[in-house]
PDB file of C-alpha atoms in Angstrom:
ATOM      1  CA  MET A   1       0.000   0.000   0.000  1.00 63.00           C
ATOM      2  CA  VAL A   2       3.054   2.215  -0.178  1.00 74.00           C
ATOM      3  CA  LYS A   3       2.111   2.780  -3.826  1.00 91.00           C
ATOM      4  CA  ARG A   4      -1.318   4.121  -2.851  1.00 94.00           C
ATOM      5  CA  LYS A   5       0.174   6.435  -0.221  1.00 95.00           C
ATOM      6  CA  LEU A   6       2.616   7.699  -2.819  1.00 96.00           C
ATOM      7  CA  VAL A   7      -0.201   8.392  -5.307  1.00 96.00           C
ATOM      8  CA  GLN A   8      -2.199  10.136  -2.555  1.00 96.00           C
ATOM      9  CA  ILE A   9       0.764  12.360  -1.673  1.00 96.00           C
ATOM     10  CA  CYS A  10       1.497  13.111  -5.343  1.00 96.00           C
ATOM     11  CA  THR A  11      -2.125  14.062  -6.101  1.00 96.00           C
ATOM     12  CA  ALA A  12      -2.254  16.217  -2.958  1.00 96.00           C
ATOM     13  CA  LEU A  13       0.861  18.032  -4.181  1.00 96.00           C
ATOM     14  CA  LEU A  14      -0.562  18.309  -7.699  1.00 96.00           C
ATOM     15  CA  TYR A  15      -3.851  19.747  -6.417  1.00 96.00           C
ATOM     16  CA  ASN A  16      -1.956  22.195  -4.207  1.00 95.00           C
ATOM     17  CA  GLY A  17       1.099  22.998  -6.286  1.00 95.00           C
ATOM     18  CA  ASN A  18       1.040  26.750  -5.663  1.00 94.00           C
ATOM     19  CA  PHE A  19       3.673  26.452  -2.958  1.00 94.00           C
ATOM     20  CA  ALA A  20       4.245  30.220  -2.890  1.00 93.00           C
ATOM     21  CA  GLY A  21       0.721  30.552  -1.496  1.00 93.00           C
ATOM     22  CA  PHE A  22       1.813  28.770   1.673  1.00 92.00           C
ATOM     23  CA  THR A  23       4.439  31.426   2.287  1.00 91.00           C
ATOM     24  CA  ASP A  24       2.429  34.592   1.581  1.00 88.00           C
ATOM     25  CA  GLY A  25      -1.206  33.454   2.030  1.00 88.00           C
ATOM     26  CA  ASN A  26      -2.289  34.584  -1.449  1.00 91.00           C
ATOM     27  CA  ILE A  27      -4.460  32.143  -3.362  1.00 94.00           C
ATOM     28  CA  TRP A  28      -3.713  31.133  -6.949  1.00 94.00           C
ATOM     29  CA  ASN A  29      -5.816  32.905  -9.573  1.00 93.00           C
ATOM     30  CA  GLY A  30      -4.369  31.469 -12.776  1.00 93.00           C
ATOM     31  CA  SER A  31      -6.463  29.968 -15.556  1.00 93.00           C
ATOM     32  CA  SER A  32      -6.156  26.425 -14.138  1.00 95.00           C
ATOM     33  CA  LYS A  33      -8.708  27.498 -11.540  1.00 96.00           C
ATOM     34  CA  ASN A  34     -11.474  27.097 -14.130  1.00 94.00           C
ATOM     35  CA  ILE A  35     -10.856  23.333 -14.162  1.00 95.00           C
ATOM     36  CA  CYS A  36     -12.513  21.142 -11.539  1.00 96.00           C
ATOM     37  CA  LEU A  37     -10.303  18.743  -9.615  1.00 96.00           C
ATOM     38  CA  PRO A  38     -11.490  15.150  -9.157  1.00 96.00           C
ATOM     39  CA  GLY A  39     -11.205  15.136  -5.350  1.00 95.00           C
ATOM     40  CA  LEU A  40     -12.460  17.324  -2.533  1.00 95.00           C
ATOM     41  CA  ASN A  41      -9.936  20.155  -2.271  1.00 95.00           C
ATOM     42  CA  CYS A  42     -10.934  23.645  -1.174  1.00 95.00           C
ATOM     43  CA  TYR A  43     -10.255  26.243  -3.879  1.00 94.00           C
ATOM     44  CA  SER A  44      -9.495  28.823  -1.235  1.00 94.00           C
ATOM     45  CA  CYS A  45      -6.542  26.780  -0.029  1.00 95.00           C
ATOM     46  CA  PRO A  46      -3.479  29.000  -0.719  1.00 95.00           C
ATOM     47  CA  GLY A  47      -1.904  26.132  -2.661  1.00 95.00           C
ATOM     48  CA  ALA A  48      -4.923  25.039  -4.716  1.00 96.00           C
ATOM     49  CA  LEU A  49      -4.366  25.067  -8.469  1.00 96.00           C
ATOM     50  CA  GLY A  50      -7.877  23.936  -9.446  1.00 96.00           C
ATOM     51  CA  ALA A  51     -11.491  24.315  -8.419  1.00 96.00           C
ATOM     52  CA  CYS A  52     -13.271  22.127  -5.867  1.00 96.00           C
ATOM     53  CA  PRO A  53     -16.043  20.214  -7.689  1.00 95.00           C
ATOM     54  CA  LEU A  54     -18.406  20.477  -4.721  1.00 94.00           C
ATOM     55  CA  GLY A  55     -17.761  24.177  -4.188  1.00 93.00           C
ATOM     56  CA  SER A  56     -18.209  24.892  -7.892  1.00 93.00           C
ATOM     57  CA  LEU A  57     -21.406  22.857  -7.969  1.00 91.00           C
ATOM     58  CA  GLN A  58     -22.826  24.814  -5.052  1.00 90.00           C
ATOM     59  CA  SER A  59     -21.720  28.204  -6.294  1.00 87.00           C
ATOM     60  CA  SER A  60     -24.121  27.812  -9.223  1.00 82.00           C
ATOM     61  CA  LEU A  61     -26.952  27.522  -6.712  1.00 79.00           C
ATOM     62  CA  SER A  62     -25.764  30.473  -4.642  1.00 80.00           C
ATOM     63  CA  GLY A  63     -26.193  34.161  -5.306  1.00 72.00           C
ATOM     64  CA  VAL A  64     -29.168  35.791  -6.975  1.00 73.00           C
ATOM     65  CA  PHE A  65     -29.061  33.917 -10.300  1.00 78.00           C
ATOM     66  CA  LEU A  66     -29.725  30.186 -10.262  1.00 80.00           C
ATOM     67  CA  ARG A  67     -28.373  28.145 -13.163  1.00 85.00           C
ATOM     68  CA  ILE A  68     -27.876  24.484 -13.943  1.00 89.00           C
ATOM     69  CA  PRO A  69     -24.107  23.932 -13.689  1.00 92.00           C
ATOM     70  CA  PHE A  70     -23.602  21.896 -16.870  1.00 95.00           C
ATOM     71  CA  TYR A  71     -19.861  22.520 -16.968  1.00 95.00           C
ATOM     72  CA  VAL A  72     -19.253  21.288 -13.403  1.00 96.00           C
ATOM     73  CA  LEU A  73     -21.706  18.392 -13.777  1.00 96.00           C
ATOM     74  CA  GLY A  74     -19.839  17.383 -16.932  1.00 97.00           C
ATOM     75  CA  PHE A  75     -16.566  17.201 -14.987  1.00 97.00           C
ATOM     76  CA  ILE A  76     -18.144  15.246 -12.129  1.00 97.00           C
ATOM     77  CA  LEU A  77     -19.826  12.773 -14.500  1.00 96.00           C
ATOM     78  CA  PHE A  78     -16.570  12.342 -16.387  1.00 96.00           C
ATOM     79  CA  PHE A  79     -14.535  11.629 -13.241  1.00 97.00           C
ATOM     80  CA  ALA A  80     -17.318   9.393 -11.893  1.00 97.00           C
ATOM     81  CA  LEU A  81     -17.449   7.325 -15.066  1.00 96.00           C
ATOM     82  CA  ILE A  82     -13.710   6.792 -15.199  1.00 96.00           C
ATOM     83  CA  PHE A  83     -12.717   6.390 -11.548  1.00 96.00           C
ATOM     84  CA  ALA A  84     -15.794   6.808  -9.275  1.00 95.00           C
ATOM     85  CA  ARG A  85     -14.738   6.279  -5.627  1.00 96.00           C
ATOM     86  CA  LEU A  86     -11.253   5.200  -6.607  1.00 96.00           C
ATOM     87  CA  ILE A  87     -10.687   8.975  -6.441  1.00 97.00           C
ATOM     88  CA  CYS A  88     -11.595   8.871  -2.712  1.00 97.00           C
ATOM     89  CA  GLY A  89      -9.030   6.164  -2.058  1.00 96.00           C
ATOM     90  CA  TRP A  90      -6.237   7.412  -4.266  1.00 96.00           C
ATOM     91  CA  GLY A  91      -6.749  11.110  -4.967  1.00 95.00           C
ATOM     92  CA  CYS A  92      -8.247  12.935  -1.998  1.00 96.00           C
ATOM     93  CA  LEU A  93      -6.096  15.000   0.343  1.00 96.00           C
ATOM     94  CA  PHE A  94      -8.684  15.027   3.124  1.00 96.00           C
ATOM     95  CA  GLY A  95      -8.968  11.240   2.878  1.00 96.00           C
ATOM     96  CA  LEU A  96      -5.183  10.975   3.228  1.00 96.00           C
ATOM     97  CA  VAL A  97      -5.247  13.206   6.321  1.00 97.00           C
ATOM     98  CA  GLN A  98      -7.874  10.955   7.919  1.00 97.00           C
ATOM     99  CA  GLU A  99      -5.897   7.809   7.072  1.00 96.00           C
ATOM    100  CA  LEU A 100      -2.776   9.257   8.673  1.00 97.00           C
ATOM    101  CA  LEU A 101      -4.762  10.172  11.793  1.00 97.00           C
ATOM    102  CA  TYR A 102      -6.085   6.602  11.943  1.00 97.00           C
ATOM    103  CA  LYS A 103      -2.493   5.363  12.151  1.00 96.00           C
ATOM    104  CA  ILE A 104      -2.162   6.888  15.647  1.00 96.00           C
ATOM    105  CA  PRO A 105      -2.044   3.800  17.885  1.00 96.00           C
ATOM    106  CA  THR A 106      -5.272   3.809  19.913  1.00 96.00           C
ATOM    107  CA  PRO A 107      -8.173   1.367  20.279  1.00 96.00           C
ATOM    108  CA  LYS A 108     -10.187   1.444  17.031  1.00 96.00           C
ATOM    109  CA  LEU A 109     -13.917   1.264  16.483  1.00 95.00           C
ATOM    110  CA  GLN A 110     -14.478  -1.363  13.791  1.00 93.00           C
ATOM    111  CA  ARG A 111     -17.326  -1.184  11.311  1.00 93.00           C
ATOM    112  CA  ASN A 112     -20.603  -2.537  12.615  1.00 93.00           C
ATOM    113  CA  ARG A 113     -24.336  -2.401  11.960  1.00 94.00           C
ATOM    114  CA  PHE A 114     -24.487   1.207  13.160  1.00 95.00           C
ATOM    115  CA  THR A 115     -21.721   2.371  10.811  1.00 95.00           C
ATOM    116  CA  TYR A 116     -23.491   0.562   7.948  1.00 95.00           C
ATOM    117  CA  LEU A 117     -26.607   2.611   8.692  1.00 96.00           C
ATOM    118  CA  LEU A 118     -24.609   5.791   9.171  1.00 96.00           C
ATOM    119  CA  SER A 119     -23.045   5.346   5.727  1.00 96.00           C
ATOM    120  CA  TYR A 120     -26.406   6.357   4.221  1.00 96.00           C
ATOM    121  CA  LEU A 121     -26.184   9.736   5.972  1.00 97.00           C
ATOM    122  CA  LYS A 122     -23.951  11.148   3.230  1.00 97.00           C
ATOM    123  CA  TYR A 123     -26.760  10.732   0.680  1.00 97.00           C
ATOM    124  CA  PHE A 124     -29.090  12.818   2.855  1.00 97.00           C
ATOM    125  CA  ILE A 125     -26.377  15.407   3.403  1.00 97.00           C
ATOM    126  CA  ALA A 126     -25.788  15.565  -0.352  1.00 96.00           C
ATOM    127  CA  LEU A 127     -29.489  16.047  -1.027  1.00 96.00           C
ATOM    128  CA  ILE A 128     -30.097  18.560   1.764  1.00 96.00           C
ATOM    129  CA  PHE A 129     -26.906  20.627   1.671  1.00 94.00           C
ATOM    130  CA  LEU A 130     -26.137  20.555  -2.054  1.00 92.00           C
ATOM    131  CA  LEU A 131     -29.664  21.029  -3.335  1.00 90.00           C
ATOM    132  CA  LEU A 132     -32.520  21.662  -0.891  1.00 92.00           C
ATOM    133  CA  LEU A 133     -30.913  24.202   1.461  1.00 92.00           C
ATOM    134  CA  PRO A 134     -29.457  26.393  -1.335  1.00 88.00           C
ATOM    135  CA  LEU A 135     -32.865  26.360  -3.040  1.00 87.00           C
ATOM    136  CA  ALA A 136     -34.656  27.079   0.244  1.00 90.00           C
ATOM    137  CA  PHE A 137     -32.367  30.046   0.933  1.00 89.00           C
ATOM    138  CA  TYR A 138     -32.981  31.276  -2.599  1.00 88.00           C
ATOM    139  CA  HIS A 139     -36.742  30.918  -2.193  1.00 88.00           C
ATOM    140  CA  PHE A 140     -36.947  32.697   1.167  1.00 91.00           C
ATOM    141  CA  THR A 141     -34.168  35.288   0.921  1.00 89.00           C
ATOM    142  CA  GLY A 142     -33.710  35.720  -2.840  1.00 85.00           C
ATOM    143  CA  SER A 143     -30.113  34.544  -2.642  1.00 84.00           C
ATOM    144  CA  GLY A 144     -28.869  30.950  -2.562  1.00 83.00           C
ATOM    145  CA  VAL A 145     -26.144  29.750  -0.203  1.00 88.00           C
ATOM    146  CA  PRO A 146     -23.418  27.102  -0.746  1.00 91.00           C
ATOM    147  CA  ALA A 147     -24.709  25.319   2.347  1.00 93.00           C
ATOM    148  CA  PHE A 148     -22.232  22.430   2.544  1.00 95.00           C
ATOM    149  CA  CYS A 149     -19.193  24.707   2.185  1.00 94.00           C
ATOM    150  CA  LYS A 150     -20.650  27.217   4.612  1.00 93.00           C
ATOM    151  CA  PHE A 151     -21.972  25.016   7.396  1.00 95.00           C
ATOM    152  CA  ILE A 152     -20.113  21.702   7.223  1.00 95.00           C
ATOM    153  CA  CYS A 153     -17.020  21.276   5.047  1.00 95.00           C
ATOM    154  CA  PRO A 154     -14.086  20.608   7.419  1.00 95.00           C
ATOM    155  CA  ALA A 155     -11.739  20.410   4.426  1.00 95.00           C
ATOM    156  CA  GLY A 156     -12.356  24.123   3.799  1.00 95.00           C
ATOM    157  CA  THR A 157     -11.562  24.932   7.422  1.00 95.00           C
ATOM    158  CA  LEU A 158      -8.369  22.873   7.383  1.00 95.00           C
ATOM    159  CA  GLU A 159      -7.069  23.766   3.937  1.00 95.00           C
ATOM    160  CA  ALA A 160      -8.294  27.355   3.607  1.00 94.00           C
ATOM    161  CA  ALA A 161      -9.539  28.984   6.809  1.00 94.00           C
ATOM    162  CA  LEU A 162      -6.610  28.045   9.055  1.00 94.00           C
ATOM    163  CA  PRO A 163      -3.783  28.975   6.626  1.00 94.00           C
ATOM    164  CA  LEU A 164      -5.524  32.182   5.527  1.00 94.00           C
ATOM    165  CA  ALA A 165      -6.260  33.204   9.119  1.00 93.00           C
ATOM    166  CA  PHE A 166      -2.609  32.542   9.931  1.00 93.00           C
ATOM    167  CA  PHE A 167      -1.281  34.716   7.086  1.00 92.00           C
ATOM    168  CA  LYS A 168      -3.896  37.484   6.914  1.00 91.00           C
ATOM    169  CA  PRO A 169      -4.709  39.516  10.039  1.00 91.00           C
ATOM    170  CA  GLN A 170      -7.675  41.161   8.252  1.00 91.00           C
ATOM    171  CA  ILE A 171      -9.260  37.718   7.811  1.00 91.00           C
ATOM    172  CA  ARG A 172      -8.486  36.810  11.413  1.00 91.00           C
ATOM    173  CA  GLU A 173     -10.442  39.860  12.564  1.00 91.00           C
ATOM    174  CA  LEU A 174     -13.528  38.816  10.586  1.00 91.00           C
ATOM    175  CA  LEU A 175     -13.757  35.298  11.975  1.00 90.00           C
ATOM    176  CA  GLY A 176     -16.822  34.848  14.140  1.00 89.00           C
ATOM    177  CA  GLN A 177     -19.302  32.259  15.342  1.00 93.00           C
ATOM    178  CA  LEU A 178     -19.570  30.514  11.986  1.00 94.00           C
ATOM    179  CA  PHE A 179     -15.826  29.906  12.020  1.00 95.00           C
ATOM    180  CA  ILE A 180     -16.012  28.577  15.594  1.00 95.00           C
ATOM    181  CA  TRP A 181     -18.775  26.179  14.481  1.00 96.00           C
ATOM    182  CA  LYS A 182     -16.713  24.996  11.523  1.00 96.00           C
ATOM    183  CA  LEU A 183     -13.579  24.696  13.639  1.00 96.00           C
ATOM    184  CA  THR A 184     -15.535  22.579  16.111  1.00 97.00           C
ATOM    185  CA  LEU A 185     -16.649  20.305  13.263  1.00 97.00           C
ATOM    186  CA  LEU A 186     -13.054  20.024  12.055  1.00 97.00           C
ATOM    187  CA  CYS A 187     -11.831  19.139  15.556  1.00 97.00           C
ATOM    188  CA  LEU A 188     -14.598  16.535  15.842  1.00 97.00           C
ATOM    189  CA  THR A 189     -13.639  15.071  12.466  1.00 97.00           C
ATOM    190  CA  VAL A 190      -9.953  14.939  13.423  1.00 97.00           C
ATOM    191  CA  LEU A 191     -10.711  13.340  16.794  1.00 97.00           C
ATOM    192  CA  THR A 192     -13.114  10.815  15.290  1.00 97.00           C
ATOM    193  CA  ALA A 193     -10.641   9.939  12.529  1.00 97.00           C
ATOM    194  CA  ILE A 194      -8.166   8.745  15.178  1.00 97.00           C
ATOM    195  CA  PHE A 195     -10.620   6.056  16.298  1.00 97.00           C
ATOM    196  CA  ILE A 196     -12.734   5.415  13.183  1.00 97.00           C
ATOM    197  CA  TYR A 197     -11.388   4.808   9.677  1.00 97.00           C
ATOM    198  CA  ARG A 198     -12.159   7.785   7.387  1.00 97.00           C
ATOM    199  CA  PRO A 199     -15.349   8.921   9.174  1.00 97.00           C
ATOM    200  CA  PHE A 200     -15.890  11.976   6.959  1.00 97.00           C
ATOM    201  CA  CYS A 201     -15.653   9.897   3.770  1.00 97.00           C
ATOM    202  CA  ARG A 202     -17.924   7.150   5.090  1.00 97.00           C
ATOM    203  CA  PHE A 203     -20.665   9.222   6.688  1.00 97.00           C
ATOM    204  CA  ILE A 204     -20.557  12.828   5.473  1.00 97.00           C
ATOM    205  CA  CYS A 205     -18.870  13.488   2.114  1.00 97.00           C
ATOM    206  CA  PRO A 206     -21.409  14.340  -0.636  1.00 97.00           C
ATOM    207  CA  LEU A 207     -18.768  13.901  -3.335  1.00 97.00           C
ATOM    208  CA  GLY A 208     -18.179  10.339  -2.151  1.00 97.00           C
ATOM    209  CA  ALA A 209     -21.952   9.818  -2.231  1.00 97.00           C
ATOM    210  CA  ILE A 210     -22.129  10.997  -5.844  1.00 97.00           C
ATOM    211  CA  TYR A 211     -19.095   8.970  -6.949  1.00 97.00           C
ATOM    212  CA  GLY A 212     -20.427   5.920  -5.061  1.00 96.00           C
ATOM    213  CA  LEU A 213     -23.461   5.805  -7.342  1.00 96.00           C
ATOM    214  CA  PHE A 214     -21.096   5.170 -10.258  1.00 96.00           C
ATOM    215  CA  ASN A 215     -18.845   2.578  -8.601  1.00 94.00           C
ATOM    216  CA  LYS A 216     -20.386  -0.379 -10.383  1.00 93.00           C
ATOM    217  CA  ILE A 217     -20.114   1.066 -13.864  1.00 94.00           C
ATOM    218  CA  SER A 218     -16.839   2.968 -13.559  1.00 95.00           C
ATOM    219  CA  LEU A 219     -14.070   2.073 -15.991  1.00 95.00           C
ATOM    220  CA  PHE A 220     -11.476   1.518 -13.266  1.00 95.00           C
ATOM    221  CA  GLY A 221     -11.838  -0.006  -9.811  1.00 94.00           C
ATOM    222  CA  MET A 222     -11.921  -3.263  -7.881  1.00 94.00           C
ATOM    223  CA  LYS A 223     -13.192  -6.394  -9.553  1.00 93.00           C
ATOM    224  CA  VAL A 224     -13.666  -9.992  -8.443  1.00 95.00           C
ATOM    225  CA  ASN A 225     -12.929 -13.011 -10.592  1.00 94.00           C
ATOM    226  CA  ALA A 226     -16.098 -15.031  -9.932  1.00 93.00           C
ATOM    227  CA  VAL A 227     -14.457 -18.235 -11.151  1.00 95.00           C
ATOM    228  CA  LYS A 228     -11.598 -17.986  -8.674  1.00 95.00           C
ATOM    229  CA  CYS A 229     -13.674 -16.669  -5.728  1.00 96.00           C
ATOM    230  CA  ILE A 230     -14.394 -19.296  -3.043  1.00 95.00           C
ATOM    231  CA  ASN A 231     -16.794 -17.034  -1.053  1.00 94.00           C
ATOM    232  CA  CYS A 232     -14.651 -17.205   2.080  1.00 94.00           C
ATOM    233  CA  ASP A 233     -15.628 -13.587   2.929  1.00 93.00           C
ATOM    234  CA  ARG A 234     -12.142 -12.705   4.139  1.00 95.00           C
ATOM    235  CA  CYS A 235     -12.276  -9.622   1.928  1.00 95.00           C
ATOM    236  CA  MET A 236     -15.249  -8.255   3.861  1.00 95.00           C
ATOM    237  CA  GLU A 237     -13.736  -9.199   7.218  1.00 94.00           C
ATOM    238  CA  HIS A 238     -10.745  -6.984   6.428  1.00 94.00           C
ATOM    239  CA  CYS A 239     -12.625  -4.123   4.770  1.00 95.00           C
ATOM    240  CA  LYS A 240     -12.463  -0.918   6.807  1.00 95.00           C
ATOM    241  CA  MET A 241     -15.160   0.873   4.804  1.00 96.00           C
ATOM    242  CA  ASP A 242     -18.848  -0.102   4.982  1.00 95.00           C
ATOM    243  CA  CYS A 243     -18.794  -2.367   1.937  1.00 95.00           C
ATOM    244  CA  ARG A 244     -21.155  -5.323   1.577  1.00 94.00           C
ATOM    245  CA  HIS A 245     -19.363  -6.529  -1.556  1.00 93.00           C
ATOM    246  CA  VAL A 246     -16.061  -5.734  -3.222  1.00 95.00           C
ATOM    247  CA  GLY A 247     -16.572  -2.753  -5.521  1.00 92.00           C
ATOM    248  CA  ASP A 248     -19.961  -1.631  -4.196  1.00 94.00           C
ATOM    249  CA  SER A 249     -20.912   1.995  -3.609  1.00 95.00           C
ATOM    250  CA  GLU A 250     -18.813   2.234  -0.420  1.00 96.00           C
ATOM    251  CA  CYS A 251     -15.642   0.780  -1.932  1.00 96.00           C
ATOM    252  CA  ILE A 252     -12.781   3.280  -2.286  1.00 96.00           C
ATOM    253  CA  ALA A 253     -10.497   0.748  -4.011  1.00 95.00           C
ATOM    254  CA  CYS A 254      -7.954   0.863  -1.193  1.00 94.00           C
ATOM    255  CA  GLY A 255      -6.948  -2.707  -2.021  1.00 93.00           C
ATOM    256  CA  GLU A 256      -6.959  -4.082   1.551  1.00 94.00           C
ATOM    257  CA  CYS A 257      -9.209  -6.942   0.381  1.00 95.00           C
ATOM    258  CA  ARG A 258      -6.820  -7.821  -2.419  1.00 94.00           C
ATOM    259  CA  LYS A 259      -4.013  -8.362   0.080  1.00 94.00           C
ATOM    260  CA  VAL A 260      -5.936 -10.929   2.126  1.00 95.00           C
ATOM    261  CA  CYS A 261      -7.691 -12.848  -0.655  1.00 96.00           C
ATOM    262  CA  PRO A 262      -6.350 -16.443  -0.388  1.00 95.00           C
ATOM    263  CA  VAL A 263      -7.032 -17.251  -4.053  1.00 96.00           C
ATOM    264  CA  LYS A 264      -6.069 -13.857  -5.507  1.00 95.00           C
ATOM    265  CA  ALA A 265      -9.514 -13.398  -7.010  1.00 96.00           C
ATOM    266  CA  ILE A 266      -9.588  -9.627  -6.411  1.00 96.00           C
ATOM    267  CA  SER A 267      -7.795  -7.189  -8.645  1.00 94.00           C
ATOM    268  CA  LEU A 268      -7.587  -3.459  -9.144  1.00 93.00           C
ATOM    269  CA  GLY A 269      -7.590  -2.088 -12.637  1.00 89.00           C
ATOM    270  CA  LYS A 270      -9.717  -1.627 -15.719  1.00 88.00           C
ATOM    271  CA  LYS A 271     -13.205  -3.115 -15.689  1.00 83.00           C
ATOM    272  CA  PHE A 272     -13.930  -2.972 -19.422  1.00 83.00           C
TER     273      PHE A 272
ATOM    274  CA  MET B   1     -23.239  -1.900 -19.030  1.00 81.00           C
ATOM    275  CA  LYS B   2     -21.375  -0.812 -22.147  1.00 88.00           C
ATOM    276  CA  ILE B   3     -24.336   1.210 -23.382  1.00 93.00           C
ATOM    277  CA  THR B   4     -24.757   2.877 -19.983  1.00 94.00           C
ATOM    278  CA  ARG B   5     -21.099   3.851 -19.977  1.00 94.00           C
ATOM    279  CA  ILE B   6     -21.325   5.271 -23.474  1.00 95.00           C
ATOM    280  CA  LEU B   7     -24.457   7.227 -22.565  1.00 96.00           C
ATOM    281  CA  ILE B   8     -22.804   8.682 -19.467  1.00 95.00           C
ATOM    282  CA  LEU B   9     -19.672   9.544 -21.422  1.00 95.00           C
ATOM    283  CA  LEU B  10     -21.753  11.284 -24.094  1.00 97.00           C
ATOM    284  CA  SER B  11     -23.769  13.130 -21.439  1.00 96.00           C
ATOM    285  CA  ALA B  12     -20.576  14.283 -19.718  1.00 97.00           C
ATOM    286  CA  ALA B  13     -19.103  15.425 -23.039  1.00 97.00           C
ATOM    287  CA  ALA B  14     -22.334  17.222 -23.982  1.00 97.00           C
ATOM    288  CA  MET B  15     -22.546  18.982 -20.616  1.00 96.00           C
ATOM    289  CA  LEU B  16     -18.910  20.047 -20.742  1.00 96.00           C
ATOM    290  CA  THR B  17     -19.285  21.322 -24.313  1.00 97.00           C
ATOM    291  CA  TYR B  18     -22.482  23.205 -23.476  1.00 96.00           C
ATOM    292  CA  GLY B  19     -20.827  24.656 -20.375  1.00 95.00           C
ATOM    293  CA  ILE B  20     -17.771  25.766 -22.329  1.00 96.00           C
ATOM    294  CA  CYS B  21     -19.942  27.332 -25.055  1.00 96.00           C
ATOM    295  CA  ASN B  22     -21.878  29.190 -22.355  1.00 93.00           C
ATOM    296  CA  ARG B  23     -18.616  30.306 -20.745  1.00 93.00           C
ATOM    297  CA  GLU B  24     -19.541  28.663 -17.462  1.00 93.00           C
ATOM    298  CA  TYR B  25     -15.852  28.098 -16.811  1.00 93.00           C
ATOM    299  CA  LEU B  26     -15.570  31.833 -16.161  1.00 94.00           C
ATOM    300  CA  ALA B  27     -18.080  31.541 -13.307  1.00 91.00           C
ATOM    301  CA  VAL B  28     -16.083  28.615 -11.903  1.00 93.00           C
ATOM    302  CA  TRP B  29     -12.860  30.608 -12.236  1.00 94.00           C
ATOM    303  CA  ARG B  30     -14.399  33.725 -10.631  1.00 92.00           C
ATOM    304  CA  LYS B  31     -15.486  31.719  -7.608  1.00 91.00           C
ATOM    305  CA  ALA B  32     -12.280  29.701  -7.355  1.00 93.00           C
ATOM    306  CA  ALA B  33      -9.858  32.580  -7.873  1.00 93.00           C
ATOM    307  CA  THR B  34     -11.198  34.687  -5.024  1.00 92.00           C
ATOM    308  CA  ILE B  35     -11.272  33.790  -1.343  1.00 92.00           C
ATOM    309  CA  CYS B  36     -14.504  31.914  -0.642  1.00 89.00           C
ATOM    310  CA  LEU B  37     -15.909  33.546   2.501  1.00 90.00           C
ATOM    311  CA  GLU B  38     -18.331  30.670   3.109  1.00 89.00           C
ATOM    312  CA  CYS B  39     -15.535  28.096   2.951  1.00 90.00           C
ATOM    313  CA  ILE B  40     -13.446  29.877   5.570  1.00 90.00           C
ATOM    314  CA  GLY B  41     -16.386  30.556   7.855  1.00 88.00           C
ATOM    315  CA  ILE B  42     -16.918  34.292   7.387  1.00 87.00           C
ATOM    316  CA  GLY B  43     -19.720  34.723   4.872  1.00 74.00           C
TER     317      GLY B  43
END
């Protein structure tokens, strides 16, 4: 799994290649910012070279003019068709942060019936915070709000709010109760990630929910050789996500199941 | 499965093309190139 860690680190560096931003606190405003990145990565991070797909999706439903974001949806569909949740496992900085936190040696809470149920929460969050709340704000106040970014996203707090507050005193002065709420959520996420494997990805992330819908038809991902498989279920015993089967909507293609398969029936690669 | 994939690929390509023709990338750039107040917990 060193290879996966290496890919995760490389994509994190690629997403956030504006290293000068981490020294002066100025965000990148080059033309690459009109391209959506595959993974969750706040575009207000001083290092970010591209746009966050979730933020871009919500920005079309915020403000006084609503529009269907064809351009952003096109990117998301494209990434979903090719990689789906493989992006979560191999190309998400916030996922990497949670995995590193999980390495801290403490007692761990394994997946159970409750975490299975909780894994459906991200679909409700996606529906409510990406669609219903922005539309409700628009209906009642005349201006939509990027509700997930504003009220939940701990990646934005970690990657953007903290570095910007550190570098820019004028931003520090403006931080109020909303920031305290988001900082609390970030602290909760960090604490939980020490004891539970990737809690944000499993229970909260709307991008993971969207990509998960495409896991079965994506071009790349985990696949099982049905002829070789002896149904021993060791793959599911070792899975840290809330998968019922290899490659289902919860699978992030981390490859843990592949390592323990006694007959080498599981592989990662193209599915076409 | 193959047909579904082709349909999704065509839909993605159509959406991207329509978005580019409508200059939606400028809206994405405008949002991404300025500090997002909501993301950092101000706005």
